[in-house]
C-alpha cells in the first residue's frame, strides 16, 4: 500500500514524531511507500534542505523497508519555483512532486490570492514541468476565524467553510488552465460534496489531468464528532457535514476520488490542548479500508484506492501487497502507537 500524504515531523518537531517512528508504524501497517509533505520545520523549499530530508528519510528506509518520498514546497518566487522543478526532475522519484498551499495551514506556506497562484502556474509552465502538483485548497478570503467559538470545536468548520475549499479548487483549476499548465493537478484531502461535484465537471473541460485524494477522517467523521471529541478532531480542512462525509465516501467507492491519503499529522497532547490542527492518520487508513470493504467496495477498487492508482499516476514501482484482509485488526494495534486515537477518542 501507499500513503501519498504524510507529515512525518522530526527535526524541530521531533517531539511530535520522528521520521523513523512514522516509517516503523507504516511498515507494520503494510505500507511500502510514504510521500512526506514539505511544511517541515525548517520547510523543504530549497535544495539543501530537501537533500537533508531525503538523507534522513533514506535512513528510515534502510531500517524499515518503506520507500521514502518527498514533495518539494513552492513559494510565490519564480526563481524558487524554477529551482524546485530542477530538483524534482533531477531527483524524481525521491522528490515525487511539488506542493502548493493555496491557503494558510500548519507551517504558514500559503500562496494567497489568484494573481500569485496564477504566477505559480505560469512559472511551472515556463519551466516545462510535467509532474504532479499537489494543492491544499482553502481560499483565504472566505475563511473567517471570528466564527470559531473557543470551547466549541465543531465551529472550526464554520471558520474554514466548505465554500472556501470549493472556490479555491475553482481558482486553482482556472489558473492552471489560463497558464497552460501541462502536469497533473492533485487536489489534496477533499472534504466537501461541492468539491467532488465541481471536479467531476471540470475534468471534462481541461487539457490536464486532475486527481483527488480523500482522508479517512473526512470519509468517516463529521463536525458532529468534533462536538464530542473537541480539539482532538481539529484539522485543516475541518470535518464537515454528514452530507459531505457521505459524498466523499461514495466518491472513493465509485472512483471519482482517485485515492486515499491519511494527511497523517501527529501532535503531542500539549499541542492539541493548545489548539493545534492535525491528527495521527496512518492507522486510520486501515480503518477506512475495513469500512470500505464492509460497504461492498471491490478488492480491485480497494487496491486502486490504497496504492495502484498512485503508482500509475506517479509511475512508481509496485505498490506492494493488496489491502490486508485483517485491516481492522491491524488498525486497532497501530492506533496505540500515538497519544490518542482520533477515530475512537
XYZ file of C-alpha atoms in Angstrom:
345
model
C 0.000 0.000 0.000
C 0.987 3.650 -0.496
C 0.181 6.633 1.706
C 0.815 9.637 -0.555
C 0.260 12.362 2.073
C 2.011 12.310 5.444
C 3.692 14.845 7.724
C 6.467 12.923 9.453
C 7.520 15.900 11.606
C 11.011 15.274 13.112
C 13.723 17.947 13.111
C 12.439 20.891 15.168
C 9.210 18.923 15.714
C 10.780 15.636 16.799
C 8.707 15.719 19.987
C 5.608 15.109 17.868
C 7.123 12.206 15.913
C 10.366 11.158 14.254
C 10.678 10.020 10.667
C 11.803 6.611 11.885
C 8.794 6.141 14.163
C 6.336 7.085 11.411
C 8.017 4.742 8.950
C 8.085 1.933 11.510
C 4.325 2.288 12.048
C 3.832 2.389 8.272
C 5.836 -0.801 7.772
C 3.895 -2.653 10.467
C 0.656 -1.453 8.864
C 1.533 -2.815 5.423
C 2.663 0.357 3.651
C 5.522 0.175 1.169
C 5.750 3.888 0.201
C 5.227 7.182 2.050
C 5.097 10.668 0.494
C 6.209 13.275 3.043
C 4.973 16.872 2.845
C 7.328 19.882 2.787
C 5.870 22.086 5.567
C 8.502 20.790 7.919
C 10.478 22.923 10.361
C 12.517 24.187 8.597
C 10.469 23.884 5.375
C 11.646 21.871 2.372
C 11.697 24.780 -0.068
C 15.372 24.783 -1.102
C 17.792 22.206 -2.473
C 19.968 21.820 0.639
C 17.027 21.270 2.992
C 15.474 18.776 0.592
C 18.758 16.844 0.313
C 18.986 16.734 4.102
C 15.411 15.500 4.449
C 15.941 12.811 1.829
C 19.036 11.627 3.687
C 17.026 11.243 6.900
C 14.205 9.546 5.025
C 16.722 7.241 3.377
C 17.999 6.139 6.775
C 14.419 5.318 7.719
C 14.008 3.332 4.525
C 17.090 1.261 5.285
C 15.756 0.388 8.744
C 12.097 -0.238 7.828
C 11.984 -1.243 4.165
C 9.470 1.539 3.449
C 10.279 3.686 0.413
C 10.535 7.369 1.406
C 9.493 10.129 -0.996
C 9.185 13.883 -0.532
C 7.211 16.743 -2.039
C 9.206 19.931 -2.671
C 7.410 23.015 -1.377
C 6.667 26.032 -3.554
C 6.716 29.711 -2.724
C 5.493 32.595 -4.889
C 9.043 33.367 -6.046
C 9.605 32.440 -9.708
C 13.283 31.647 -9.240
C 12.444 29.324 -6.350
C 9.782 27.580 -8.444
C 12.267 27.004 -11.266
C 14.779 25.633 -8.756
C 12.181 23.219 -7.363
C 11.331 21.989 -10.871
C 15.031 21.316 -11.437
C 15.295 19.480 -8.117
C 12.224 17.404 -8.960
C 13.462 16.485 -12.414
C 16.898 15.612 -11.046
C 15.781 13.604 -8.012
C 12.470 12.022 -9.055
C 11.059 9.721 -7.725
C 12.688 10.589 -4.382
C 11.294 14.084 -4.899
C 7.952 12.808 -6.056
C 6.152 16.067 -6.825
C 5.635 19.723 -5.910
C 3.297 21.101 -3.228
C 1.442 24.406 -3.016
C -0.678 25.695 -0.165
C -3.434 27.915 -1.589
C -4.428 28.896 1.948
C -2.574 29.130 5.234
C -2.272 25.966 7.293
C 0.393 24.458 9.537
C 3.726 25.959 8.506
C 2.496 29.270 7.020
C 3.447 28.378 3.452
C 0.261 29.794 1.925
C 0.350 31.431 -1.524
C -2.636 33.725 -1.184
C -4.655 35.370 -3.956
C -5.462 34.457 -7.531
C -2.698 36.522 -9.157
C 0.043 34.922 -7.071
C -1.396 31.475 -7.731
C -1.583 32.213 -11.453
C 2.067 33.282 -11.259
C 2.979 29.863 -9.846
C 1.331 28.076 -12.756
C 2.934 30.408 -15.291
C 6.348 29.668 -13.797
C 5.657 25.917 -13.877
C 4.534 26.107 -17.492
C 7.579 28.185 -18.407
C 9.837 25.604 -16.747
C 8.140 22.792 -18.672
C 7.017 20.992 -15.536
C 5.015 17.861 -16.330
C 4.917 16.151 -12.940
C 2.366 16.277 -10.145
C 1.475 19.480 -8.309
C -0.458 18.771 -5.117
C -2.502 21.665 -3.753
C -4.047 22.326 -0.362
C -7.167 24.208 -1.442
C -8.769 26.631 1.003
C -9.466 30.198 -0.118
C -8.111 32.592 2.466
C -10.606 35.341 1.662
C -13.506 33.040 2.574
C -12.081 31.987 5.931
C -13.432 33.786 8.990
C -11.583 32.996 12.227
C -14.105 35.046 14.208
C -16.689 32.294 13.618
C -14.641 29.876 15.704
C -16.090 29.846 19.223
C -13.499 28.831 21.840
C -14.579 25.652 23.560
C -16.931 24.684 20.716
C -14.511 22.841 18.471
C -17.119 21.927 15.855
C -17.234 25.623 14.907
C -13.777 25.265 13.357
C -15.704 24.069 10.302
C -17.574 27.384 10.216
C -14.373 29.404 10.277
C -12.993 27.390 7.336
C -16.212 26.577 5.428
C -16.728 24.115 2.596
C -17.182 27.065 0.244
C -13.562 28.078 0.889
C -12.413 24.709 -0.431
C -14.751 24.656 -3.427
C -13.903 28.188 -4.534
C -10.187 27.568 -4.056
C -10.355 24.470 -6.263
C -12.170 26.502 -8.909
C -9.482 29.211 -8.754
C -6.624 26.719 -8.937
C -8.042 24.880 -11.952
C -8.783 28.196 -13.678
C -5.243 29.443 -13.046
C -3.711 26.188 -14.298
C -5.759 26.340 -17.495
C -5.002 30.029 -18.068
C -1.262 29.452 -17.632
C -1.097 26.434 -19.933
C -0.064 24.043 -17.182
C 0.958 20.630 -18.577
C 1.337 18.489 -15.471
C -1.076 16.635 -13.214
C -3.037 18.747 -10.727
C -3.806 16.920 -7.494
C -6.418 18.263 -5.069
C -5.425 17.143 -1.580
C -7.730 15.919 1.195
C -11.107 16.681 -0.421
C -13.679 17.308 2.302
C -16.750 18.777 0.601
C -19.512 17.425 -1.611
C -19.246 20.609 -3.680
C -15.609 19.859 -4.486
C -16.453 16.358 -5.683
C -19.195 17.704 -7.938
C -17.080 20.589 -9.242
C -14.062 18.470 -10.165
C -16.294 15.867 -11.794
C -17.415 18.615 -14.200
C -14.088 20.431 -14.595
C -12.369 17.245 -15.714
C -14.484 17.364 -18.859
C -13.142 20.724 -19.985
C -9.419 20.993 -19.105
C -6.460 19.592 -21.072
C -4.551 18.385 -17.981
C -5.256 15.585 -15.534
C -6.955 16.380 -12.220
C -6.733 13.849 -9.410
C -8.267 13.974 -5.940
C -7.419 12.395 -2.614
C -9.526 11.870 0.499
C -8.583 11.183 4.099
C -10.040 8.584 6.442
C -11.304 11.329 8.738
C -13.208 13.182 6.017
C -14.679 9.892 4.779
C -15.638 8.570 8.224
C -16.161 11.502 10.630
C -18.212 14.729 10.742
C -18.284 18.011 12.625
C -20.771 16.350 14.979
C -17.923 14.100 16.156
C -15.924 17.222 16.997
C -18.672 18.234 19.420
C -17.789 15.149 21.436
C -14.045 14.837 20.918
C -13.352 18.564 20.723
C -9.816 19.749 19.995
C -8.649 16.214 19.253
C -10.591 16.343 15.970
C -9.322 19.740 14.820
C -7.568 19.689 11.439
C -7.355 21.621 8.161
C -9.580 21.335 6.222
C -12.075 20.699 9.023
C -14.594 17.920 9.440
C -17.855 18.762 7.705
C -21.480 17.655 7.474
C -22.838 14.139 7.112
C -23.810 15.032 3.528
C -20.205 15.965 2.780
C -18.849 12.860 4.502
C -21.168 10.566 2.556
C -20.240 12.249 -0.731
C -16.524 11.767 -0.037
C -17.004 8.121 0.962
C -19.083 7.290 -2.111
C -16.678 9.145 -4.403
C -13.898 6.881 -3.142
C -16.007 3.827 -3.911
C -17.012 4.941 -7.405
C -13.569 6.262 -8.391
C -14.385 9.981 -8.647
C -11.858 10.467 -5.851
C -8.739 8.671 -7.004
C -7.115 7.516 -3.789
C -6.973 7.640 -0.022
C -4.328 9.705 1.748
C -4.013 9.929 5.513
C -2.796 13.523 5.966
C -1.020 11.981 8.946
C -0.081 14.959 11.150
C 0.697 13.914 14.731
C 0.994 16.262 17.709
C 1.683 15.946 21.379
C -1.235 16.089 23.800
C 0.014 19.504 24.912
C -0.089 20.743 21.301
C -3.681 19.580 20.923
C -4.688 21.121 24.236
C -3.377 24.398 22.815
C -5.474 24.000 19.654
C -3.014 22.615 17.099
C -4.559 21.356 13.842
C -3.810 17.803 12.730
C -4.275 14.194 13.804
C -2.287 10.947 13.623
C -3.791 9.474 10.478
C -1.709 6.499 9.399
C -3.694 3.883 11.375
C -6.942 5.395 10.088
C -6.074 4.269 6.561
C -6.577 0.684 7.724
C -9.883 1.560 9.365
C -11.032 3.221 6.138
C -10.044 0.145 4.141
C -12.072 -2.037 6.507
C -15.123 0.244 6.298
C -14.941 0.427 2.508
C -14.737 -3.366 2.302
C -17.737 -3.672 4.634
C -19.639 -1.294 2.335
C -19.112 -3.610 -0.636
C -16.144 -1.918 -2.294
C -14.482 -4.443 -4.605
C -10.996 -5.759 -3.900
C -9.787 -4.332 -7.213
C -11.057 -0.894 -6.282
C -9.524 -1.164 -2.803
C -6.169 -1.896 -4.412
C -6.569 1.208 -6.574
C -7.540 3.394 -3.608
C -4.620 2.269 -1.454
C -1.808 2.131 -3.972
C -2.370 1.130 -7.565
C -3.759 4.486 -8.741
C -0.950 6.405 -7.045
C 1.541 4.000 -8.555
C 0.101 4.646 -12.013
C -0.086 8.446 -11.780
C 3.441 8.794 -10.366
C 4.960 5.962 -12.464
C 6.307 4.194 -9.384
C 7.437 0.646 -8.828
C 4.927 -1.853 -7.494
C 2.858 -0.588 -4.562
C 3.220 -3.832 -2.661
C 0.718 -6.315 -1.267
C -3.027 -5.826 -1.531
C -5.026 -4.318 1.308
C -4.799 -6.852 4.165
C -7.930 -8.833 4.951
C -7.386 -8.128 8.642
C -7.033 -4.363 8.152
C -9.388 -3.631 11.047
C -7.335 -5.734 13.452
C -4.068 -4.105 12.373
C -5.693 -0.696 12.802
C -6.542 -1.436 16.437
C -2.936 -2.389 17.128
C -1.323 0.529 15.293
C -3.630 3.160 16.796
C -1.893 2.541 20.120
C 1.346 3.968 18.695
C 0.032 7.509 19.195
C -1.082 9.515 22.263
C -4.727 9.402 21.178
C -6.874 7.696 18.557
C -8.921 10.279 16.638
C -11.332 7.584 15.476
C -12.274 6.478 18.983
C -11.030 9.251 21.231
